[in-house]
XYZ file of C-alpha atoms in Angstrom:
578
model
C 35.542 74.748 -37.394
C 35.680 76.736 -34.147
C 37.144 80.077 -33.305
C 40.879 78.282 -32.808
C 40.960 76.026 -35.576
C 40.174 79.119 -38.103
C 42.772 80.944 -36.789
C 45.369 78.765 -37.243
C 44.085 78.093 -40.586
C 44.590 81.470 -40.915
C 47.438 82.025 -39.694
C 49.534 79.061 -41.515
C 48.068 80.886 -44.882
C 49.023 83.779 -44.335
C 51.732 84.156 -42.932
C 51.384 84.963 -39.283
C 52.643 81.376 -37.532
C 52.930 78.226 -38.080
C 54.600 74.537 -36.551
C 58.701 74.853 -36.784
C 60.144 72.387 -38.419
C 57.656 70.892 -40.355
C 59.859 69.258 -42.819
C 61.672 67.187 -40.426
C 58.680 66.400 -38.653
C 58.373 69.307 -36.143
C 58.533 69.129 -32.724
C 55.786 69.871 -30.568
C 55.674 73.459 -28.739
C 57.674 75.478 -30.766
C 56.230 77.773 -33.424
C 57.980 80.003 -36.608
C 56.824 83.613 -36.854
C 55.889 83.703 -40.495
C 56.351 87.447 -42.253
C 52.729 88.798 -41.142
C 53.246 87.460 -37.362
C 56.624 88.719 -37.000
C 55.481 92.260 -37.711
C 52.219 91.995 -35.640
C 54.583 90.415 -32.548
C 57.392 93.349 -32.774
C 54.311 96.203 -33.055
C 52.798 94.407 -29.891
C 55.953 94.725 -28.353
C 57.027 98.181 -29.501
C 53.268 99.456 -27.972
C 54.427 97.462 -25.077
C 57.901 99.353 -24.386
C 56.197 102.423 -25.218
C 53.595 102.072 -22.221
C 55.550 100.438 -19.605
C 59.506 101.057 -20.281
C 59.215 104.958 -21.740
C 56.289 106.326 -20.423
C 56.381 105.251 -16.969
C 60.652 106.178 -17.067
C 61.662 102.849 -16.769
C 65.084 101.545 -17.929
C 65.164 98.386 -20.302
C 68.014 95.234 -20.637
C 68.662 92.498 -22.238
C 70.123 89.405 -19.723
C 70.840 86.459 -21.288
C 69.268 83.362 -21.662
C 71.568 80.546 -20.071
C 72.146 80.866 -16.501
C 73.964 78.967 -13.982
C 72.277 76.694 -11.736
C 72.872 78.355 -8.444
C 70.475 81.407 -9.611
C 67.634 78.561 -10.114
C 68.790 76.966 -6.730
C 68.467 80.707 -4.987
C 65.212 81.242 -7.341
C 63.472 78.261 -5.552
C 63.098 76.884 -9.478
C 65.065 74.029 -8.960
C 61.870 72.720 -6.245
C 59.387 74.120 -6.893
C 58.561 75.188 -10.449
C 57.108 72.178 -11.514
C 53.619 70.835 -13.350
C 51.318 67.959 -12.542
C 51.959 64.910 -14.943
C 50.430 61.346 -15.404
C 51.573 58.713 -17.860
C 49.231 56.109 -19.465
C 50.422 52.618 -18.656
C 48.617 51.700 -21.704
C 50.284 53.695 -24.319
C 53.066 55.914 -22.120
C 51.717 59.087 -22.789
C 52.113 61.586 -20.545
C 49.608 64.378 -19.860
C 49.410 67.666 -17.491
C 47.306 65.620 -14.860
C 45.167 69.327 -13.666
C 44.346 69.493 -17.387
C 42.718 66.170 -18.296
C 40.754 66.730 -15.301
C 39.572 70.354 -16.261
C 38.767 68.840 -19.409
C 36.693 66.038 -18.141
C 34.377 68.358 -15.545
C 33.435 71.420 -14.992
C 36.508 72.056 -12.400
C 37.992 75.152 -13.705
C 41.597 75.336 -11.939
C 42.422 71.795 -10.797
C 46.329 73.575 -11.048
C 45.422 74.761 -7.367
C 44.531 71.719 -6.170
C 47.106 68.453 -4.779
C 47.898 66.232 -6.085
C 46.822 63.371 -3.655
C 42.948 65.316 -4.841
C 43.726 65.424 -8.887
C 44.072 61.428 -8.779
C 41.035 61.173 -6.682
C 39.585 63.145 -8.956
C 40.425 61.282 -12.227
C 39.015 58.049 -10.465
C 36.188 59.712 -9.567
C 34.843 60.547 -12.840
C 36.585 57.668 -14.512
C 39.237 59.631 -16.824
C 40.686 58.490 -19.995
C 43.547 58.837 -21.433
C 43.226 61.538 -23.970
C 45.712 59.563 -26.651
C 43.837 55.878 -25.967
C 41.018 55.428 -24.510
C 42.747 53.741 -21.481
C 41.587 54.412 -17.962
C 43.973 56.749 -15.493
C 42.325 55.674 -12.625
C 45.199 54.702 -9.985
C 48.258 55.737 -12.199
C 49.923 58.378 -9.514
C 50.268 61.946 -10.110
C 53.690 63.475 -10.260
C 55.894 66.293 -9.722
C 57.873 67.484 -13.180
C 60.196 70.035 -13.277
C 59.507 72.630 -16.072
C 63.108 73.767 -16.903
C 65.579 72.772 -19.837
C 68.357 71.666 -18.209
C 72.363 72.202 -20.106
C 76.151 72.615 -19.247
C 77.939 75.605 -19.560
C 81.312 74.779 -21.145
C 82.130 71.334 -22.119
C 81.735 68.063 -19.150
C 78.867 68.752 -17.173
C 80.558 70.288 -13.976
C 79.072 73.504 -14.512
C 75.010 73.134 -15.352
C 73.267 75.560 -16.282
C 69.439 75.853 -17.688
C 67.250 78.138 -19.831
C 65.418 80.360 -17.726
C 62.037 79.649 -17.124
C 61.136 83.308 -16.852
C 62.642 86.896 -17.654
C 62.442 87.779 -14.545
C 65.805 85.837 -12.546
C 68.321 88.073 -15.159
C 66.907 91.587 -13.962
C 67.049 90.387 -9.971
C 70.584 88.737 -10.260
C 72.108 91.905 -11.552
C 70.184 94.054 -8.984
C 73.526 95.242 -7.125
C 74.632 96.851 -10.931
C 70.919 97.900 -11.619
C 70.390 100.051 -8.603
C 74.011 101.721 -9.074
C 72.576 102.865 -12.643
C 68.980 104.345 -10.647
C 71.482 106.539 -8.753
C 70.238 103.887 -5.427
C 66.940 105.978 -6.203
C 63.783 104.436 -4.894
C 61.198 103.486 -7.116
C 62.999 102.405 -10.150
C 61.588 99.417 -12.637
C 63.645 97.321 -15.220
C 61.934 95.962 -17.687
C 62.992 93.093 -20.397
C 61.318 91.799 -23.485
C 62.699 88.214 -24.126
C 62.934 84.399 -24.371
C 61.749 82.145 -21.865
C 61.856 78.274 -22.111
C 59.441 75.691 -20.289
C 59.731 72.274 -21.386
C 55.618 72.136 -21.061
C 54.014 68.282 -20.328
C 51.296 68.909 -23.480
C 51.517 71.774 -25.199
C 48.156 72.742 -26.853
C 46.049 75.590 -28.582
C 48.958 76.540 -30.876
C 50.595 79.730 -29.411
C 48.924 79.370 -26.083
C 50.942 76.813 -24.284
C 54.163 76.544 -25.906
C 57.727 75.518 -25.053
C 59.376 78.350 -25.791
C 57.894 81.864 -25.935
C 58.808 85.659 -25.728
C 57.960 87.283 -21.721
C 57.527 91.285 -21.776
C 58.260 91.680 -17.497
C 58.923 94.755 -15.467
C 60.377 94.449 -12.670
C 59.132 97.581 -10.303
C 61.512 97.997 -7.381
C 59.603 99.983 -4.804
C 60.274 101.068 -0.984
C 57.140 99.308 1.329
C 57.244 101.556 3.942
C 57.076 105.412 1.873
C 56.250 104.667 -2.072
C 53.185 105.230 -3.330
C 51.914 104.705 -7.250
C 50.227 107.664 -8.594
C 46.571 105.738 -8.715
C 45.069 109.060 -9.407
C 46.073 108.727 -12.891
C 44.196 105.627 -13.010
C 41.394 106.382 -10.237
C 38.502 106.597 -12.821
C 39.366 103.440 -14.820
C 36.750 100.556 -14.380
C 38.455 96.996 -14.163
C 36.377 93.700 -14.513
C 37.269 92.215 -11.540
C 36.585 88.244 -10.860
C 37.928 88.239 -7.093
C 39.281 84.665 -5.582
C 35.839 85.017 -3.184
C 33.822 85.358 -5.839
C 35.302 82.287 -7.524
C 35.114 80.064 -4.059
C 30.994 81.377 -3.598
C 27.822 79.570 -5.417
C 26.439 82.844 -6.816
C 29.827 84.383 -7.129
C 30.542 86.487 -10.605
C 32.742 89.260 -11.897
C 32.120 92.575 -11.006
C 32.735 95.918 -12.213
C 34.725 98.657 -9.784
C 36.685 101.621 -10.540
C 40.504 101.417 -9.319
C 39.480 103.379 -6.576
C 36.595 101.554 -5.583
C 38.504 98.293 -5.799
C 41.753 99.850 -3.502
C 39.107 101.113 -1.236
C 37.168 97.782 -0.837
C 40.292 95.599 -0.240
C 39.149 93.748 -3.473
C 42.936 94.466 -4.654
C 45.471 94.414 -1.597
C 48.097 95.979 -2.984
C 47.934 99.664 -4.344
C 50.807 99.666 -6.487
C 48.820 95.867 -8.322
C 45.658 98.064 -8.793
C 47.832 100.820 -10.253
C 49.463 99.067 -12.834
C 45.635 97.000 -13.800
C 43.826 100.442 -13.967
C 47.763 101.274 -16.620
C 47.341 98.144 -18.624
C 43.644 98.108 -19.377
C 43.859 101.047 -21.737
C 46.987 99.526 -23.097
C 44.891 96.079 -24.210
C 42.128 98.869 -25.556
C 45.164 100.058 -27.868
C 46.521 96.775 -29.206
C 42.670 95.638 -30.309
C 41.972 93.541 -26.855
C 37.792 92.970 -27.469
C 36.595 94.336 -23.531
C 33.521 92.287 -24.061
C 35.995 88.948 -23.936
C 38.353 90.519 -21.087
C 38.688 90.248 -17.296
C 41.240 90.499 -14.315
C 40.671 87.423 -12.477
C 42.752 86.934 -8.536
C 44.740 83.913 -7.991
C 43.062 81.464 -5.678
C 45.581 80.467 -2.683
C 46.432 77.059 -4.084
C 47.397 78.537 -7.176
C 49.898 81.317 -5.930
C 53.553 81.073 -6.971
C 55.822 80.534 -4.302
C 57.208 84.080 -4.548
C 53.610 86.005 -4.610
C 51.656 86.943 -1.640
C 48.858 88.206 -4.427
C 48.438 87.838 -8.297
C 45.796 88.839 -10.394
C 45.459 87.292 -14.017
C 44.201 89.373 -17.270
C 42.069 86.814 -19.067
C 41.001 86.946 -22.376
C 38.379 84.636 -23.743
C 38.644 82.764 -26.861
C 36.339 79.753 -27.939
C 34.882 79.532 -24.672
C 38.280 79.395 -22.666
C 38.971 82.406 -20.562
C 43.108 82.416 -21.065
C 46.047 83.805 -19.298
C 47.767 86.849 -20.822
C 49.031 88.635 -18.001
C 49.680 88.342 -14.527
C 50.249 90.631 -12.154
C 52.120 89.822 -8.944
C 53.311 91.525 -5.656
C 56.485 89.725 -5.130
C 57.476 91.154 -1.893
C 61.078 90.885 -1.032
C 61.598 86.991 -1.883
C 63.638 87.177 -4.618
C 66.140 89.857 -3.267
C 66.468 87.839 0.143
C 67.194 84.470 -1.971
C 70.158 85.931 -4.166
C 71.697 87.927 -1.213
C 71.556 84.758 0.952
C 72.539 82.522 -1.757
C 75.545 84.637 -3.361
C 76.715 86.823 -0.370
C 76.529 89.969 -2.130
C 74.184 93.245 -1.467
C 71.009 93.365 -2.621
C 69.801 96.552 -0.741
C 69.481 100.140 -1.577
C 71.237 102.492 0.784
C 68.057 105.358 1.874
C 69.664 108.648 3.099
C 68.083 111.017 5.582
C 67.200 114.359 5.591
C 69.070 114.521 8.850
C 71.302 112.226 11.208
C 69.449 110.481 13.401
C 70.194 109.350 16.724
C 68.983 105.788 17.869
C 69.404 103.146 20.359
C 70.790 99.976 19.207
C 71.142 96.542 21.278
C 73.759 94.762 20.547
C 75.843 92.297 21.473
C 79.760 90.982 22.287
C 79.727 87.400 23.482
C 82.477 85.924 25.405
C 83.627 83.311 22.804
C 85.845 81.909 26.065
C 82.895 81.154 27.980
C 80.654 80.119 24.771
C 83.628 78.027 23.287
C 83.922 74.721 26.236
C 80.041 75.374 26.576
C 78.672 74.523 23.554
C 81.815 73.429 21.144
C 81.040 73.494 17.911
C 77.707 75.480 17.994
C 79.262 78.157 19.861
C 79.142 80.216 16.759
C 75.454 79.667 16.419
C 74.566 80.236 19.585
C 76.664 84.021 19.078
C 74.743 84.197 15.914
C 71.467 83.337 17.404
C 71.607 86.056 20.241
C 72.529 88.556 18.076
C 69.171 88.245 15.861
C 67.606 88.181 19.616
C 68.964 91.088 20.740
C 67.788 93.012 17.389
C 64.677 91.309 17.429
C 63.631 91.107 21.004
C 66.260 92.954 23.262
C 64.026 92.826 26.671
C 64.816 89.219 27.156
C 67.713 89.898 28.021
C 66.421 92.388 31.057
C 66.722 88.836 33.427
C 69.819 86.813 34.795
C 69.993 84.559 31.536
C 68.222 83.954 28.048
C 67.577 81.686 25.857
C 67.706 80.712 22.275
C 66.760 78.568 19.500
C 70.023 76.731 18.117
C 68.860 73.878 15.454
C 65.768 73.467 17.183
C 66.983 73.085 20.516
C 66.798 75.332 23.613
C 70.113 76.823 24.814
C 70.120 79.080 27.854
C 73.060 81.572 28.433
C 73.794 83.783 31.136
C 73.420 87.373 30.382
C 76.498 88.745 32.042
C 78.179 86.291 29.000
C 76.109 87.609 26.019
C 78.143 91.121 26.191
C 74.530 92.748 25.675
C 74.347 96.192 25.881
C 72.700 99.117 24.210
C 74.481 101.917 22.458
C 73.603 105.177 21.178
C 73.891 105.781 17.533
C 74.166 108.294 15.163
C 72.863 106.861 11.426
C 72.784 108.786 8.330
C 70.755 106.153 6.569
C 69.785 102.958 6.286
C 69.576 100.079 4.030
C 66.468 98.982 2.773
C 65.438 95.477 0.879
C 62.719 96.939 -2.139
C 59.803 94.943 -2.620
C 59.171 94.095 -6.212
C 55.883 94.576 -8.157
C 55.508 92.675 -11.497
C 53.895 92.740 -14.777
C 54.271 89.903 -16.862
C 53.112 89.391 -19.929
C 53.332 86.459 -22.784
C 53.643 88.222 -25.989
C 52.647 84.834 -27.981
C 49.853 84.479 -25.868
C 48.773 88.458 -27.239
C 49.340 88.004 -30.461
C 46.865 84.935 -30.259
C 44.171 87.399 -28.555
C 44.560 90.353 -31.153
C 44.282 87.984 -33.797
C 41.279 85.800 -32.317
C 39.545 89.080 -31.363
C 39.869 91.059 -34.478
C 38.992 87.806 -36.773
C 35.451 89.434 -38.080
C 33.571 88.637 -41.913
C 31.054 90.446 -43.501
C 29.714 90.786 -47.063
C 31.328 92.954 -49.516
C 29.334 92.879 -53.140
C 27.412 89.935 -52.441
C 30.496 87.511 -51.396
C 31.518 87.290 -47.568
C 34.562 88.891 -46.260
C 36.565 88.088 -43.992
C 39.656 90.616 -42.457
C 41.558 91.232 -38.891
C 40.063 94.080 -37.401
C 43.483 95.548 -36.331
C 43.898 98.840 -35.523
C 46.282 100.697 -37.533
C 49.723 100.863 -34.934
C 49.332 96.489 -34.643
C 48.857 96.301 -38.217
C 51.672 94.423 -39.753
C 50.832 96.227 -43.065
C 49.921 99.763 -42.890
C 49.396 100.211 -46.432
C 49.061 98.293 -49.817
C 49.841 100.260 -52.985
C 48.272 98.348 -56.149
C 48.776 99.974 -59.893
C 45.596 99.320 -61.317
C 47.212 97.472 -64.566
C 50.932 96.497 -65.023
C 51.303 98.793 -67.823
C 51.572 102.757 -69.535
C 53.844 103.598 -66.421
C 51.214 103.105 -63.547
C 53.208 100.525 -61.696
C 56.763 103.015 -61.920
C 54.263 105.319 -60.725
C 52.935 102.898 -57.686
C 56.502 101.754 -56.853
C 57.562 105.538 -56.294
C 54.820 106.283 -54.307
C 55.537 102.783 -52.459
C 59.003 104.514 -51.875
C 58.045 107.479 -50.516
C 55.491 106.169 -48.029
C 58.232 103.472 -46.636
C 60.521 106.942 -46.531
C 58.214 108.437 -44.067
C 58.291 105.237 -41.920
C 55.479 103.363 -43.047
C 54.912 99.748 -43.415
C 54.478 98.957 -47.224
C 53.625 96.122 -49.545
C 52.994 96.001 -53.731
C 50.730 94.070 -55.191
C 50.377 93.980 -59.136
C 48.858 90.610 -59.567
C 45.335 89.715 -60.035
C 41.579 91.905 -60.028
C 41.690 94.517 -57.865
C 38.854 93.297 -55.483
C 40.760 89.586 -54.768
C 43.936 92.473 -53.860
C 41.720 93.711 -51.248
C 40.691 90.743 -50.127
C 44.144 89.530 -49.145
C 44.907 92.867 -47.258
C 41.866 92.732 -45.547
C 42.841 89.069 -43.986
C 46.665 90.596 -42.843
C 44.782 93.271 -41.172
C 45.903 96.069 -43.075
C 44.269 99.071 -42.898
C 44.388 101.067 -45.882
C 44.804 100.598 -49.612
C 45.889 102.673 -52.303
C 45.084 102.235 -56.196
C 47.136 103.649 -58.985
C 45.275 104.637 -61.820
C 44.800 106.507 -65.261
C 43.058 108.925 -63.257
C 46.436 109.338 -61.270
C 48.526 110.227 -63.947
C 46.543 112.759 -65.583
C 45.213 114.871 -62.313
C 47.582 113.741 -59.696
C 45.505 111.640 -57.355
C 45.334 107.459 -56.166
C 42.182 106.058 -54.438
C 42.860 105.475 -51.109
C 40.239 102.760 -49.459
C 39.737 101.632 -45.670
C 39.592 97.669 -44.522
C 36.644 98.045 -41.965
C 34.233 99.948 -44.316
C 35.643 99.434 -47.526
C 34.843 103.466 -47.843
C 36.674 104.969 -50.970
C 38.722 108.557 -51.226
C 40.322 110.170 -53.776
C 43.345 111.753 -52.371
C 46.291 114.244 -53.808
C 49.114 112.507 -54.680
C 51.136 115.127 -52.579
C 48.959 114.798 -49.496
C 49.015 111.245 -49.246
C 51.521 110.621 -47.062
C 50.763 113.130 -44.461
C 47.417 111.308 -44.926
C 48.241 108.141 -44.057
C 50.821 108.355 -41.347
C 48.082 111.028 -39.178
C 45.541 108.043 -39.862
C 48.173 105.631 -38.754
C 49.269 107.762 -35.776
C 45.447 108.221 -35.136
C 45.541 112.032 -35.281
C 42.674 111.786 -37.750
C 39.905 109.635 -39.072
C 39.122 108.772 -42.220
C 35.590 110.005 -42.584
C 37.330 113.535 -42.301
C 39.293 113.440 -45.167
């Protein structure tokens, strides 16, 4: 059984996820959250808003999940967010084409290659079909569009889709969003939701799934005068597997500071290297295993249309190094789109210190002159030597000038262009932010915590095995057993139960079986501490309290345990202290 397969053994028994549906079947892709795995996922993402939403002074929504096609048509999702497939003309199946060839060979990301290459490929090394045995050689490789498509209202004249991504609902309401940051540059929005990709051949359980919870900020930012603060995050070393190291023979991952790795033009972009050096120590706290970890750069063929850099965080399991993160400069793409596709104004207005006087070209065209000239392009060609004279006003410094009107050169005399150049006061001016973006699959974490903190040992001769989780990820911070059923031990377990989930603390009671088996079965949640009620406790006031990782015993007040356990919990103190 490898590393995967006894997870999800795991997980299925106890609680943490498992297939939806089951009884009717299920349906591939989607996954319940069983007791254990809810808690885990909500303490990921509570760590998660804590870090990037309240810490860094971020502001948090909630958009919704249904949106109108003309945000996915502005988005660019409508052409372009789409997956390699191939169908077996044997059985029908259909596969994710770059995957059966990474599985086949040693080719690592055959996502970044085309598709014309993938078939070539799958010939080449004579590729089955992973459902029959039939050969792919010659089927063609295809385009498929991720996104669930619906209609909004009933009749289908207003389509809509589930979003693909977290992302579109923060940059469609950016007019509202930058009214609330006071038009205040930087400002981030952040958004912990659903996201919906109607994936070829989902696989590995939680890791490639067709619908799945996205934790995104969205970090607005001015290119030309914000800076992060990298000193903050100067010192922190980041395993770094560059897109030249990946493309040479003897490339390999290397190990630079932030700084180092700004300085070196490893990372491009300042503010992508700040927010790495941020979320290392943030996978430290949630029980990421650094050994199994690494910030790998996109290659070119792999970059989304909207990113002019990404860097994954990887995290290895069973061999596989997989995505958890990615971090992308987004430049101004998808402001541009949604102000050219909805008309509206999708800049923040930048005051200055003082009024400042500039020149400004401009233009007035005679419409009478352009109008029997060029018919009905003469509002193109007024349109077209406007952007000239803002973009390059000495060619107008001859007789005439030309243009570019739907690809065709139109020359107009200059005494007809009304070109002149004016002196202006400004106060301000607008500026287009430029968006940097953390995104992270909180399934795809929850996966990693658990796969990294799986561990067994021997306890009294039998092997153990428990989720080394640190205490804030826990979904269980503390079992309270009553060593028998009886002589008021358990009315004196469930009070102290009470008063430990008074103080905020996650609780559960056991009463049934030995006491070792009850430890066993909190070790495997994860949870970090125990508490036994015994004779002992009613006659001098004191419980045993135990830790998972060492199985270490204390006996502890009564009247101290709960300031006990929520410093250990809040990691103000250690155990080996008390």
């Amino acid at each position: 059984m490898n590393e995967g397969e006894r997870l999800t053994e795991l997980a299925k028994r106890r609680g943490f996820y498992f297939p939806a549906a089951g009884s009717y079947g299920g349906a591939a892709g989607f996954w319940t959250y069983g007791p254990q795995g809810a808690a885990l996922k909500d303490n990921i993402e509570d760590a998660w808003r804590d870090r990037f939403v309240v810490r860094e002074g971020h502001q948090e929504i909630s958009a919704p999940d249904i949106m109108p096609e003309p945000v996915f048509e502005a988005s660019g999702h409508l052409d372009g967010f789409d997956d390699m497939i191939i169908e077996c003309a044997d059985c029908g199946a259909t596969h994710r084409a770059d995957h059966v060839v990474e599985d086949a060979t040693d080719i690592e990301e055959a996502e970044s290659l085309p598709n014309e290459e993938v078939m070539e490929l799958i010939a080449d090394h004579d590729i089955e079909c992973p459902s029959c045995g039939a050969p792919l050689a010659g089927e063609p490789v295809e385009n498929f569009n991720l996104m669930f498509e619906t209609n909004i209202g009933p009749g289908s004249s207003s389509p809509g889709y589930l979003r693909p991504e977290t992302a579109q609902g923060i940059f469609v309401e950016f007019p509202q969003l930058s009214e609330y940051a006071r038009n205040q540059l930087p400002f981030g929005v952040a958004q912990i939701g659903k996201a919906y990709r109607n994936e070829i051949s989902p696989r590995k359980s939680l890791v490639r799934v067709r619908e799945f919870t996205q934790a995104e900020l969205e970090h607005f930012v001015d290119p030309e005068e914000d800076e992060p603060p990298l000193s903050a995050v100067a010192d922190v070393e980041l395993p770094l597997y560059s897109g030249e190291a990946q493309q040479a023979e003897d490339g390999g991952q290397q190990q630079l500071t932030v700084r180092e790795a700004v300085d070196e033009g490893v990372i491009a972009s300042d503010w992508v290297a700040y927010y790495l050096g941020v979320a290392k120590g943030w996978y430290e706290r949630i029980g990421v295993d650094m050994d199994r970890f690494r910030f790998r750069q996109h290659l070119p063929g792999e970059l989304a249309h909207y990113a002019s850099d990404c860097w994954d965080a990887e995290a290895e399991i069973d061999g596989d190094w997989i995505e958890i993160t990615g971090f992308a400069y987004r430049g101004d793409y998808d402001l541009t789109k949604h102000a050219d596709h909805s008309g509206e104004d999708y800049t923040v207005f930048k005051q200055y210190d003082e009024p400042v006087t500039v020149e400004r070209p401009t233009v007035d065209p005679d419409m009478s002159y352009l109008g029997p000239e060029f018919g009905g392009a003469a509002q193109e060609v007024a349109d077209a030597l406007e952007a000239l004279a803002e973009r390059d006003p000495d060619a107008f410094d001859g007789d005439e000038v030309t243009v570019e009107v739907d690809g065709d050169s139109v020359t107009v005399p200059v005494e007809q262009t009304g070109f002149s150049v004016e002196e202006i006061t400004e106060s301000g001016e607008h500026v287009r932010p430029h968006v940097v973006e953390p995104s992270f699959g909180v399934g795809r974490l929850v996966y990693t915590v658990l796969a990294h903190a799986y561990s067994t040992d021997e306890v009294d001769g039998e092997e153990r095995t428990y989720l080394d989780l640190p205490a804030e990820q826990a979904p269980t911070t503390v079992g309270v057993f009553p060593l028998m059923d009886k002589d008021g031990l358990d009315e004196l377990a469930h009070e102290i139960a009470g008063d430990l989930r008074g103080a905020g603390l996650s609780v559960t009671y056991d009463d049934s079986g030995a006491i070792g088996r009850r430890y066993r079965r909190q070790d495997e949640i994860g949870t970090p501490y125990c508490v036994t009620v015994d004779y002992e406790s009613k006659e001098e006031g004191s419980v045993t309290l135990r830790e998972r990782d060492t199985t270490e015993q204390r006996r502890v007040p009564i009247e101290e345990l709960t300031d006990h356990l929520v410093a250990l919990s809040e990691g103000e103190t250690t155990f080996d202290t008390l």
